[in-house]
Tab-separated table of C-alpha atoms and ligand atoms in Angstrom:
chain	number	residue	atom	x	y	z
A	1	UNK	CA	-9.450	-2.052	21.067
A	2	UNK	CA	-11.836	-5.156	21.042
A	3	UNK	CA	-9.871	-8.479	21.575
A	4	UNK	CA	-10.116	-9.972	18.079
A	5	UNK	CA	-7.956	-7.838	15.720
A	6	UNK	CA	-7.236	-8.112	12.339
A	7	UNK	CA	-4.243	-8.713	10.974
A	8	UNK	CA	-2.153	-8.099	7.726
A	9	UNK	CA	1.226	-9.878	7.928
A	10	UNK	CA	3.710	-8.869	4.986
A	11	UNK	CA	6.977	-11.694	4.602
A	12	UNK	CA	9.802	-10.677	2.208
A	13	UNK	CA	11.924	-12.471	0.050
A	14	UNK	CA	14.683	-12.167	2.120
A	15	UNK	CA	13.096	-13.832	4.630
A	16	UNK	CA	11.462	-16.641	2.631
A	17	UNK	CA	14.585	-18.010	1.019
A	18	UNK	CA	17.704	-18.529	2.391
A	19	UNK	CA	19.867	-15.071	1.412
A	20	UNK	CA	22.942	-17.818	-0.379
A	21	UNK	CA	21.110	-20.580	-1.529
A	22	UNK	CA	18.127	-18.973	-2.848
A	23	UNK	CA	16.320	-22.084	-1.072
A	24	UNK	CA	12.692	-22.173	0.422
A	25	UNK	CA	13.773	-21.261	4.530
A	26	UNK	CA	11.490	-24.011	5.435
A	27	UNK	CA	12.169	-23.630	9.045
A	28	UNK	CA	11.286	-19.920	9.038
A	29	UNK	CA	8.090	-20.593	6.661
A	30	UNK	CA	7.078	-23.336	9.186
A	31	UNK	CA	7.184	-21.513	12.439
A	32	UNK	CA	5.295	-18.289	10.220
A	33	UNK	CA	2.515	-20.997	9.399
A	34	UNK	CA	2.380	-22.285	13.171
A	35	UNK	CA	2.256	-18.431	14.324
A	36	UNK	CA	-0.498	-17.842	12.086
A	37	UNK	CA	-2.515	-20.930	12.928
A	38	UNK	CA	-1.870	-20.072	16.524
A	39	UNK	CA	-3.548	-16.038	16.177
A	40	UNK	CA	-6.516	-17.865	14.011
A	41	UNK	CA	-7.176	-20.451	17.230
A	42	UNK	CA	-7.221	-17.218	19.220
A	43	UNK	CA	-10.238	-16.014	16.907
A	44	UNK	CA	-8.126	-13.272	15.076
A	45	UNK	CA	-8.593	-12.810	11.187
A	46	UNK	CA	-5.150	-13.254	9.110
A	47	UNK	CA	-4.286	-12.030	5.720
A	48	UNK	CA	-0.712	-13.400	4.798
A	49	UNK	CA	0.992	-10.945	1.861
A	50	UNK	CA	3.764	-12.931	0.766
A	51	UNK	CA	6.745	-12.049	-1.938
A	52	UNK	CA	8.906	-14.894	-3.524
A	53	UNK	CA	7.201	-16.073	-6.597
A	54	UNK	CA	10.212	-14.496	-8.878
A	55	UNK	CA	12.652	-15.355	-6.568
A	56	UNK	CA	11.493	-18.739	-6.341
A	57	UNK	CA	10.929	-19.265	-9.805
A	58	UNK	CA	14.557	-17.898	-10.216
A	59	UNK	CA	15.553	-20.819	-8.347
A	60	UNK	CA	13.438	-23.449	-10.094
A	61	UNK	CA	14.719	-22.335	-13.445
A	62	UNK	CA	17.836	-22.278	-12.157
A	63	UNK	CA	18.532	-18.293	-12.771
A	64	UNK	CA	21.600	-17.293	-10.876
A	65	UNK	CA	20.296	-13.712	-10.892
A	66	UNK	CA	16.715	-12.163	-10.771
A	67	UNK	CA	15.409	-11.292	-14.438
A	68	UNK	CA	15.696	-7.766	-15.663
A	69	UNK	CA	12.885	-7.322	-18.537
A	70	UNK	CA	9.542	-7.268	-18.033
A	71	UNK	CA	8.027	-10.689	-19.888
A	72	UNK	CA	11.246	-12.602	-17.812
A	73	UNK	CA	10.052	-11.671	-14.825
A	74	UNK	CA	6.284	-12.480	-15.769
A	75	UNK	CA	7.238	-15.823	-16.874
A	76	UNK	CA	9.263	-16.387	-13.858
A	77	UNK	CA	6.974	-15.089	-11.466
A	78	UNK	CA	3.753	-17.811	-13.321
A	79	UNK	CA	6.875	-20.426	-12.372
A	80	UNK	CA	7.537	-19.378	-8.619
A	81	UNK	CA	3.650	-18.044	-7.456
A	82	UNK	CA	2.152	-21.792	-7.880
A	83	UNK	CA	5.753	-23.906	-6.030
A	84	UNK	CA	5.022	-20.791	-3.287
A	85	UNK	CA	1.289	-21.774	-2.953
A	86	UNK	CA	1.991	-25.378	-2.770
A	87	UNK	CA	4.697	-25.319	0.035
A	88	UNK	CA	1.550	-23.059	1.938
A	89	UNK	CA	-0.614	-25.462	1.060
A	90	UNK	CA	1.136	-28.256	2.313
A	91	UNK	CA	2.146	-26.487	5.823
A	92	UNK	CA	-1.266	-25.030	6.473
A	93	UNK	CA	-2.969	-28.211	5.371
A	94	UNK	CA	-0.808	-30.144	8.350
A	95	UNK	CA	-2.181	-27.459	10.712
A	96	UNK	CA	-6.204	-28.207	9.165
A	97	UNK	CA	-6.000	-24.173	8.486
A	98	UNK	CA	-7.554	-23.592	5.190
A	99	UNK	CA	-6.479	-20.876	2.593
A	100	UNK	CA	-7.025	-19.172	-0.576
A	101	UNK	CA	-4.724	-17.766	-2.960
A	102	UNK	CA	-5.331	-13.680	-3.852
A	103	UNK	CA	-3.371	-12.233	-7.025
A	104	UNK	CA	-3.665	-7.999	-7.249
A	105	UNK	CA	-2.954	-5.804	-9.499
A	106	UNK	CA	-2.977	-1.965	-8.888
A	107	UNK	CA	-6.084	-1.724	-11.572
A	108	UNK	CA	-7.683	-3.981	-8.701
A	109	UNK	CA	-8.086	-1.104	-6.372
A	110	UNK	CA	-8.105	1.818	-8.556
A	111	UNK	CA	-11.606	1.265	-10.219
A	112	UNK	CA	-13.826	1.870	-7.514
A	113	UNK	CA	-16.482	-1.457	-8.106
A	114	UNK	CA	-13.400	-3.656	-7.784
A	115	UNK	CA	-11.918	-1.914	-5.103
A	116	UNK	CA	-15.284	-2.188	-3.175
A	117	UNK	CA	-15.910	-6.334	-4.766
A	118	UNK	CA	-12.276	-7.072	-3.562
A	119	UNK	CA	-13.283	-5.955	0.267
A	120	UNK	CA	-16.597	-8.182	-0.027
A	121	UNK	CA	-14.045	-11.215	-0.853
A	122	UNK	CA	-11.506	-10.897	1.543
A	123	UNK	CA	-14.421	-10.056	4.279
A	124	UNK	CA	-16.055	-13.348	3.164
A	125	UNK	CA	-12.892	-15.273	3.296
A	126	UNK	CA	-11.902	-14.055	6.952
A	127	UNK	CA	-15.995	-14.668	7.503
A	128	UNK	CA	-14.881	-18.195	7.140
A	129	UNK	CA	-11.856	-18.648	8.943
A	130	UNK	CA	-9.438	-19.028	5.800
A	131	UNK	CA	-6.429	-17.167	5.739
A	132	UNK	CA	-6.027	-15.355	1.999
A	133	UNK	CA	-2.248	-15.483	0.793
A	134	UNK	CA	-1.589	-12.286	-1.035
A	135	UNK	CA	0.864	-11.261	-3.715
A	136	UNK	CA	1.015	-8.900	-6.923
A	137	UNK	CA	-0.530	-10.646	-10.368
A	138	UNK	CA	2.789	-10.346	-11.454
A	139	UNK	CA	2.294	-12.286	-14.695
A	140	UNK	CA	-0.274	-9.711	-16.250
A	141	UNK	CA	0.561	-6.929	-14.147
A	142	UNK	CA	1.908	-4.051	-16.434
A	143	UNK	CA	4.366	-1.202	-15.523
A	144	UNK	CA	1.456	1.712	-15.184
A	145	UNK	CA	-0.642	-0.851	-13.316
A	146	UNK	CA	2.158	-2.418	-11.001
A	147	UNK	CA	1.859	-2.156	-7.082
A	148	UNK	CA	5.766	-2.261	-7.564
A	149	UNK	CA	6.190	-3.737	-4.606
A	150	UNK	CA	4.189	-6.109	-2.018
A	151	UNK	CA	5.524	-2.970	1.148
A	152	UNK	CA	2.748	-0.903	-0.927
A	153	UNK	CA	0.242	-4.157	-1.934
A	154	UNK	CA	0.353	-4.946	1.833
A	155	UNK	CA	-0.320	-1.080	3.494
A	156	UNK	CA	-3.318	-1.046	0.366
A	157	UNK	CA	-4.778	-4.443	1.424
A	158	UNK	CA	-4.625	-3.274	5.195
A	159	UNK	CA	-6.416	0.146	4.733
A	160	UNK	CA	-8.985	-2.120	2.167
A	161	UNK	CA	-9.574	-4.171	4.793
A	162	UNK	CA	-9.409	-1.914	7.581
A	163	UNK	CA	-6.982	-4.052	9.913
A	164	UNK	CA	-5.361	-2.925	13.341
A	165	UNK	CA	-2.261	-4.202	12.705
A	166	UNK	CA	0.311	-4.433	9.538
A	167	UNK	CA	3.408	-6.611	9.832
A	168	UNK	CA	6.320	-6.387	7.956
A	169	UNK	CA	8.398	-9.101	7.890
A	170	UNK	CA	12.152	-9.111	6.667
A	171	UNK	CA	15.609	-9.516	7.375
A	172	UNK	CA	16.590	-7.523	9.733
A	173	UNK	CA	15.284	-6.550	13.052
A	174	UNK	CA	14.192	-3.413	13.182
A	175	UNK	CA	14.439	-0.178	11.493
A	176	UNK	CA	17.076	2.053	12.068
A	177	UNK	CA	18.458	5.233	12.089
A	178	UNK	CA	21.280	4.099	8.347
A	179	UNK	CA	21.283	0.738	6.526
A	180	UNK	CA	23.097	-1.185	9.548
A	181	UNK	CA	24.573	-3.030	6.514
A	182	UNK	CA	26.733	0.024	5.353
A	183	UNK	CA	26.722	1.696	8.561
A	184	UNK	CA	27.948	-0.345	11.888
A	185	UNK	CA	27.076	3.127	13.945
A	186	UNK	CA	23.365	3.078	12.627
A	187	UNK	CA	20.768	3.181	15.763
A	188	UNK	CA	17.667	1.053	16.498
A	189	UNK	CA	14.386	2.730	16.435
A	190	UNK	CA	11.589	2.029	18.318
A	191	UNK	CA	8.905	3.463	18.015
A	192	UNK	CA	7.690	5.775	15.472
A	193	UNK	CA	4.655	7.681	16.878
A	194	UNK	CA	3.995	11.248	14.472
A	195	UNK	CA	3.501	10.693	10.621
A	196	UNK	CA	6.578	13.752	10.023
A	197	UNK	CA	8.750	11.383	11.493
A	198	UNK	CA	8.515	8.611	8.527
A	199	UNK	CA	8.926	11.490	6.401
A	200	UNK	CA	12.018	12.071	7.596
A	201	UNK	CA	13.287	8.794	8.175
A	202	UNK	CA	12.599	8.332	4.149
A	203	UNK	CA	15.372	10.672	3.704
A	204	UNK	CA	17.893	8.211	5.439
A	205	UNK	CA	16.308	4.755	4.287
A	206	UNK	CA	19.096	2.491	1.982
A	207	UNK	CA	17.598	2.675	-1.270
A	208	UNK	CA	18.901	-0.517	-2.662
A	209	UNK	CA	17.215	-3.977	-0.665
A	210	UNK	CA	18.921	-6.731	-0.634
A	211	UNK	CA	19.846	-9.122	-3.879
A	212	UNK	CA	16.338	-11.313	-3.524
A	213	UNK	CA	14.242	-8.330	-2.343
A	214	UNK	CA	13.131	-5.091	-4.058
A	215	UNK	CA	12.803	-1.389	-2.255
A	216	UNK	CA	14.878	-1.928	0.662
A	217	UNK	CA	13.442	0.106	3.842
A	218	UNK	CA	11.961	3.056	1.782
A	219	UNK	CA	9.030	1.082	0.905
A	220	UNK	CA	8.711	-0.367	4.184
A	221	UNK	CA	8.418	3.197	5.418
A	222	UNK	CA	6.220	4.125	2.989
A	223	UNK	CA	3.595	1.464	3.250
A	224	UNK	CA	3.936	2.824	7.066
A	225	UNK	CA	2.752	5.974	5.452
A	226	UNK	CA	-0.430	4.606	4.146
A	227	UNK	CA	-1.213	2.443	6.847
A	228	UNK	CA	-0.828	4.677	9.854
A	229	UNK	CA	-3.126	7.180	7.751
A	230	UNK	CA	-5.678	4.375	7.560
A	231	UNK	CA	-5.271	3.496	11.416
A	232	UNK	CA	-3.241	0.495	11.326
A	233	UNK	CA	-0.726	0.046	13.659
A	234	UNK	CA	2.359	-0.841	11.591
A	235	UNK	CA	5.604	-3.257	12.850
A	236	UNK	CA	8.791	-3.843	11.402
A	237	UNK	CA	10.455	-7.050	12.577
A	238	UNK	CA	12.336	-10.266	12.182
A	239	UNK	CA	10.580	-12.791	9.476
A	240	UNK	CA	12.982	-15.019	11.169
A	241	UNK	CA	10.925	-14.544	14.381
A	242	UNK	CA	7.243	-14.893	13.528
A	243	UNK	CA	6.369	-15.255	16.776
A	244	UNK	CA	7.074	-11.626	17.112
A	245	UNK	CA	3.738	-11.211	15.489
A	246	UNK	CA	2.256	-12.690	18.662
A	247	UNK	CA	4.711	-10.491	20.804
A	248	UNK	CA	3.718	-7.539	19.474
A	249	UNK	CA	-0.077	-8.110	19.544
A	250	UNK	CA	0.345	-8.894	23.673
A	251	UNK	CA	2.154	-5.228	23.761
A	252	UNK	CA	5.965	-6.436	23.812
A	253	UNK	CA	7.913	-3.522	22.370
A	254	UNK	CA	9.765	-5.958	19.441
A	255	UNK	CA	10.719	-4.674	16.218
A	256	UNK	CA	10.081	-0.961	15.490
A	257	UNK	CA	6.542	0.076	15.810
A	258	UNK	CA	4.580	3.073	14.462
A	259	UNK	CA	0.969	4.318	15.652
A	260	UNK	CA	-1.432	4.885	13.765
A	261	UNK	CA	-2.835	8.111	13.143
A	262	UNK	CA	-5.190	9.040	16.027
A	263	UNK	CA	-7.836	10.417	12.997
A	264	UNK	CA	-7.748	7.916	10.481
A	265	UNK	CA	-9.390	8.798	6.619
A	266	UNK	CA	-12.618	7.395	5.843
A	267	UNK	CA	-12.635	4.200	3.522
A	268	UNK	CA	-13.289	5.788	0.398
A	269	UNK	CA	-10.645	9.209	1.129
A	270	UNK	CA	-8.323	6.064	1.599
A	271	UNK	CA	-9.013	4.814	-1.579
A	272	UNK	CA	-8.308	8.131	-3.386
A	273	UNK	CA	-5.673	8.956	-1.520
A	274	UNK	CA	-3.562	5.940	-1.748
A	275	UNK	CA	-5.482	3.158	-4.118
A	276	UNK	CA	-5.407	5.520	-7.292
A	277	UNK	CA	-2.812	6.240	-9.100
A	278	UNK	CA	-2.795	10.134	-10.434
A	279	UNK	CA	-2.927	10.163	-14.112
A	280	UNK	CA	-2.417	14.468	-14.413
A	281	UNK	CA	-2.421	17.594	-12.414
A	282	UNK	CA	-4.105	20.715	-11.898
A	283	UNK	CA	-2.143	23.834	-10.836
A	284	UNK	CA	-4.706	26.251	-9.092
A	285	UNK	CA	-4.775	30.312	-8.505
A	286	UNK	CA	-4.034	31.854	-4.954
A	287	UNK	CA	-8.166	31.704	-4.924
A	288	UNK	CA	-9.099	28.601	-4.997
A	289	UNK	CA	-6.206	27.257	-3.115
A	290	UNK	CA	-7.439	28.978	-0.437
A	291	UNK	CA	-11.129	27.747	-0.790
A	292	UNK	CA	-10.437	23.928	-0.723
A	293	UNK	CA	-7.410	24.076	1.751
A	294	UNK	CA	-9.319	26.306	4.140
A	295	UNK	CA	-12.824	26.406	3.085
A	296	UNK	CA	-13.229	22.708	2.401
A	297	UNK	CA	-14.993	23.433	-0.876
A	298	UNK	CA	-15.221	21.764	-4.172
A	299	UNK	CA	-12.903	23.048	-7.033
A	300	UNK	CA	-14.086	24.886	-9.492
A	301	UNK	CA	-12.964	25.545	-13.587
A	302	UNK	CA	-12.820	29.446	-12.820
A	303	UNK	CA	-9.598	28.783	-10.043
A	304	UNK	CA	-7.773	26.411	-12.416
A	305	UNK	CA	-4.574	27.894	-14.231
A	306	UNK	CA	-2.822	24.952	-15.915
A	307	UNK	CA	-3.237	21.391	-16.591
A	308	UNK	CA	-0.624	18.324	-17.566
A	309	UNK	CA	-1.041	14.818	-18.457
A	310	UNK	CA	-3.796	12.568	-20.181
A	311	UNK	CA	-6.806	11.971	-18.041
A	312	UNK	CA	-9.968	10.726	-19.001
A	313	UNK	CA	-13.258	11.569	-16.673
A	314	UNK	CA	-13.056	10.102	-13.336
A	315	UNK	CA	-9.519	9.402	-12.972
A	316	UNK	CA	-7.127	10.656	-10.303
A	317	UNK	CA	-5.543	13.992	-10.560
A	318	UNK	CA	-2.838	15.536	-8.275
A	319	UNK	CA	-3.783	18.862	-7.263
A	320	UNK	CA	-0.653	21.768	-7.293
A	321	UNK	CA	-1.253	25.198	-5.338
A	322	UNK	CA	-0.083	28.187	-6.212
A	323	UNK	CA	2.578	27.834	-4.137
A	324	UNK	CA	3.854	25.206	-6.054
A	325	UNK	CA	3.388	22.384	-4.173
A	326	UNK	CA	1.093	19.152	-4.477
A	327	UNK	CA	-1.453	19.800	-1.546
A	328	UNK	CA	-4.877	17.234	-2.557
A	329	UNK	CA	-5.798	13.938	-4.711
A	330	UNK	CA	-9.034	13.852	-6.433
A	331	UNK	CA	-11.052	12.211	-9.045
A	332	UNK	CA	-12.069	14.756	-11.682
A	333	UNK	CA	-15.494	15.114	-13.725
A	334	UNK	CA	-13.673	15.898	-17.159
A	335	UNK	CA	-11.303	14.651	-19.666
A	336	UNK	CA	-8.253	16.952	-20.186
A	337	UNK	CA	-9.577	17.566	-23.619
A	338	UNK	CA	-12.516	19.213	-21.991
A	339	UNK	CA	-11.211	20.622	-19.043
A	340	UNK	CA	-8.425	22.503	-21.168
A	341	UNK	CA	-11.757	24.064	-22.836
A	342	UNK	CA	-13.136	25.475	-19.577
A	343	UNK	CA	-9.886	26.328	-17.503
A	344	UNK	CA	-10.646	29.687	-15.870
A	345	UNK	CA	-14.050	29.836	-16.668
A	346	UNK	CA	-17.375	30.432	-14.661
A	347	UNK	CA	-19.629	27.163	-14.225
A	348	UNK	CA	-22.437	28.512	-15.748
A	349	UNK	CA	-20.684	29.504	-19.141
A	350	UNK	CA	-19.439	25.760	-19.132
A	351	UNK	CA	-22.514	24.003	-21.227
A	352	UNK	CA	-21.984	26.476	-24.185
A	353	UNK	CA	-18.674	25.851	-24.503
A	354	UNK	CA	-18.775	22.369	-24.395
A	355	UNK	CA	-22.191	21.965	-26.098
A	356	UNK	CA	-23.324	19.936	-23.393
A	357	UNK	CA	-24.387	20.223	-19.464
A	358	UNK	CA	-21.496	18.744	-17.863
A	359	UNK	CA	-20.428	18.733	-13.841
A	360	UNK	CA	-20.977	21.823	-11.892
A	361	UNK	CA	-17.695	21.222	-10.454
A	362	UNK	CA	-14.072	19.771	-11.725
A	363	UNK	CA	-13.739	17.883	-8.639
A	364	UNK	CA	-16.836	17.633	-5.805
A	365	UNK	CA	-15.660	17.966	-2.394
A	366	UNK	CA	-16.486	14.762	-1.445
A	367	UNK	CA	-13.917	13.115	-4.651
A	368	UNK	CA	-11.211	15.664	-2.818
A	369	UNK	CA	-8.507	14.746	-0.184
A	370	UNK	CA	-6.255	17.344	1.142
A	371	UNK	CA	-2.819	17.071	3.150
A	372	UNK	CA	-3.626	19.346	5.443
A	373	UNK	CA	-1.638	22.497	6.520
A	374	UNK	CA	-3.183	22.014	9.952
A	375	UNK	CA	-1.368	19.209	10.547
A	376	UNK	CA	1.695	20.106	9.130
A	377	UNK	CA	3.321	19.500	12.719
A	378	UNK	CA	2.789	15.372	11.820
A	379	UNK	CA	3.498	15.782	8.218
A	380	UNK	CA	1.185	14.304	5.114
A	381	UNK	CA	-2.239	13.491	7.297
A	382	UNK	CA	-5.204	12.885	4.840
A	383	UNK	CA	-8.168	14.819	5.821
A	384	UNK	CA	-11.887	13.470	5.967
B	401	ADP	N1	17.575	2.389	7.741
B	401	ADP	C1	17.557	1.062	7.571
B	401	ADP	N2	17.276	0.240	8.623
B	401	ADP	C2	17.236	-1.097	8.475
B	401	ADP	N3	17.480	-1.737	7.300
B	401	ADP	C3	17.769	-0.985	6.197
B	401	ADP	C4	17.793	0.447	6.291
B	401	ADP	N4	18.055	0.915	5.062
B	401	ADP	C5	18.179	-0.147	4.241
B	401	ADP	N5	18.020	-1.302	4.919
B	401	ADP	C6	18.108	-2.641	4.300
B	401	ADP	O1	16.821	-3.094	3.907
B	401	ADP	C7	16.852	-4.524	3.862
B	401	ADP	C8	15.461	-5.103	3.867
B	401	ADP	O2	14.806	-4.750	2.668
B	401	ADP	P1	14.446	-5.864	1.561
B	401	ADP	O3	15.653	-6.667	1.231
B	401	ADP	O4	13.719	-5.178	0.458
B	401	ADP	O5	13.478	-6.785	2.397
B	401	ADP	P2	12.202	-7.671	2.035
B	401	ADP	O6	12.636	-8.709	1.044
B	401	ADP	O7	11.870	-8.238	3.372
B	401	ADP	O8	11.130	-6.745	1.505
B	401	ADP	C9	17.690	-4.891	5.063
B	401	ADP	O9	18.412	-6.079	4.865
B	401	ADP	C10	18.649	-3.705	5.268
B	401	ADP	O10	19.953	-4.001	4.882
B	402	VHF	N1	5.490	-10.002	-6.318
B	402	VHF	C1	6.930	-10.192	-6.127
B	402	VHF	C2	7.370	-9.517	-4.850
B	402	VHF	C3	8.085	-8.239	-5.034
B	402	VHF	C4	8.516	-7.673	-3.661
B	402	VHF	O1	7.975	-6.696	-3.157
B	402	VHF	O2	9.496	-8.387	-3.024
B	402	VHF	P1	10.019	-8.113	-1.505
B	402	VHF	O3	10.732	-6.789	-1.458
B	402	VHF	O4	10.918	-9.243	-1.238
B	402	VHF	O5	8.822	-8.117	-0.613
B	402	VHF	C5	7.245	-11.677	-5.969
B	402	VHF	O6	6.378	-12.462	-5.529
B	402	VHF	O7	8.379	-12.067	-6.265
């Protein structure tokens, strides 16, 4: 591993504001800045992801609870996202550390030529030593096109930018084995080094977070998912303790820690597997389930039985077996309209029922990524 890494480090709402008051935690927000500062002197590239625009605009509006529709927590969030950039501003600025403020939405990094103009910004920005603050476009962000939570936005921005390290930052410790809030005989984990094991550990993950926070563990674990896949090493630890960042980098065991895969996806399998959102699915025949699990071929009209959902051209589909189960992601060459026209059909018998020369395939090989049966053993592992 080359001695400058990059890093992605993720900080909560729990951990921003104090869990009573609801107030900025300016001592734990200072010491994150100073930890930050102190990795960029050491020549390493930072992208901060940070949560508390509604929470903070909760508290600026004086909301005793966090808003339940959808144009509440808009508005709130337009209140909270510009006091959370200022109190950056202000720390970084006493540090000299430059920054720039980055608003996602999911649409972002589902179309392809954003997904591929939001990489050349954040490279330029970490070009020029200024450390990009990260957080959902909650204001315009709507339900279909919502990250849902900044667990996800931060595993996405860490396979975009393809980081060694992902840091999430919250209120607790560590992960481990029941909510220790519910649970006083829960265990620590450590380390988390297969894939099948964060699968499993899903299963036992506290739904709810806590009252500032949204997703609780499950999303932490998932955005482990996605970022392990990609090759980034992914912590869970103490927001309280930012200097665990620093800890962890210098190979202290702190928090819980889980490698990344040893074969990480290529950038754009990444991006299909985990940057689109699946707008239908295609149930295939014992045929040619067999030919793109084992034969790593493209998929064909004639193997398709069934089709549900909306799609248009180039979306993302989920891909069923005949088994039942979802094995692939891919982006399709027809609309559902058309593809219910040719399902079961031979390619060449495709123009003359559509009246026009369309795709020789529903999904090319190289718009296809499988979870692989071969490595069942480490659970969902995205193959090149
Ligand atoms: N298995 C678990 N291990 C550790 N914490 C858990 C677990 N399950 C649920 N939790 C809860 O998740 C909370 C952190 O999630 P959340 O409040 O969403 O944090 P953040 O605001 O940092 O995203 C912890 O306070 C803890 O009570
Ligand atoms: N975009 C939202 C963050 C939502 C979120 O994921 O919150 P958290 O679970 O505290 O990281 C906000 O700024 O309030």
């Amino acid at each position: 591993m080359s001695s400058v890494q990059t890093l992605v480090v993720k900080i909560g709402t729990s951990s921003l504001t104090g869990t009573s008051t609801g107030q900025f935690a300016l001592s734990t927000l200072a010491a994150l800045v100073e930890t930050l500062c102190t990795l960029r002197q050491q020549g390493h590239q930072v992208v901060l992801v940070s949560s508390g625009a509604v929470g903070i605009g909760c508290r600026r509006l004086n909301l005793a609870e966090r808003p339940k529709t959808l144009a509440m927590k808009q508005a709130v969030a337009a209140v909270g996202q510009g006091r959370l950039m200022r109190i950056y501003d202000d720390l970084f600025s006493a540090l000299n550390q430059p920054i720039a403020q980055v608003l996602l939405t999911r649409s972002d990094l589902a179309q392809r030529s954003r997904y591929v103009n939001s990489y050349r910004t954040f490279r330029q920005l970490l070009q020029m030593g200024v450390i990009p603050i990260v957080n959902e476009n909650d204001t315009v962000a709507v339900e279909e096109l919502k990250f849902g939570d900044n667990d996800t936005l931060s595993a996405l921005v860490a396979s975009l930018i393809g980081a060694q390290w992902l840091f999430l930052l919250t209120d607790i410790d560590r992960l481990y084995s029941a909510d220790p809030r519910s649970n006083p005989e829960a265990q620590p984990i450590i380390a988390i080094d297969r894939l099948a094991d964060i699968q499993a550990l899903k299963a036992v993950a506290g739904g709810q977070g806590s009252a500032w926070g949204t997703g609780g563990m499950l999303t932490k674990l998932e955005a482990a998912q996605i970022a392990t896949t990609a090759g980034v090493r992914t912590v869970i630890t103490d927001g309280r303790q930012p200097q665990n960042v620093i800890k962890a980098i210098a190979g202290e065991a702190v928090g819980t820690q889980f490698a990344p895969s040893p074969r990480p996806s290529r950038a754009r399998k990444r991006w299909i597997a985990a940057g689109l959102a699946p707008s239908g699915r295609l149930y295939l025949d014992q045929g040619a389930t067999l030919a793109i699990l084992q034969g790593g071929k493209s998929l064909l009209a004639a193997g398709i039985t069934r089709l549900e959902g909306d799609f248009e051209a180039q979306d993302a589909v989920l891909i069923c077996a005949a088994s039942g189960e979802d094995i692939a992601r891919g982006i399709i060459n027809y609309s559902a309209r058309d593809l219910s026209q040719i399902l079961g059909r031979r390619s060449e018998d495709i123009p003359a029922i559509l009246g026009y020369a369309g795709a020789d395939t529903v999904i090319h090989r190289d718009n296809l990524v499988i979870a692989t049966d071969t490595e069942a053993d480490e659970g969902i592992d995205l193959q090149d």
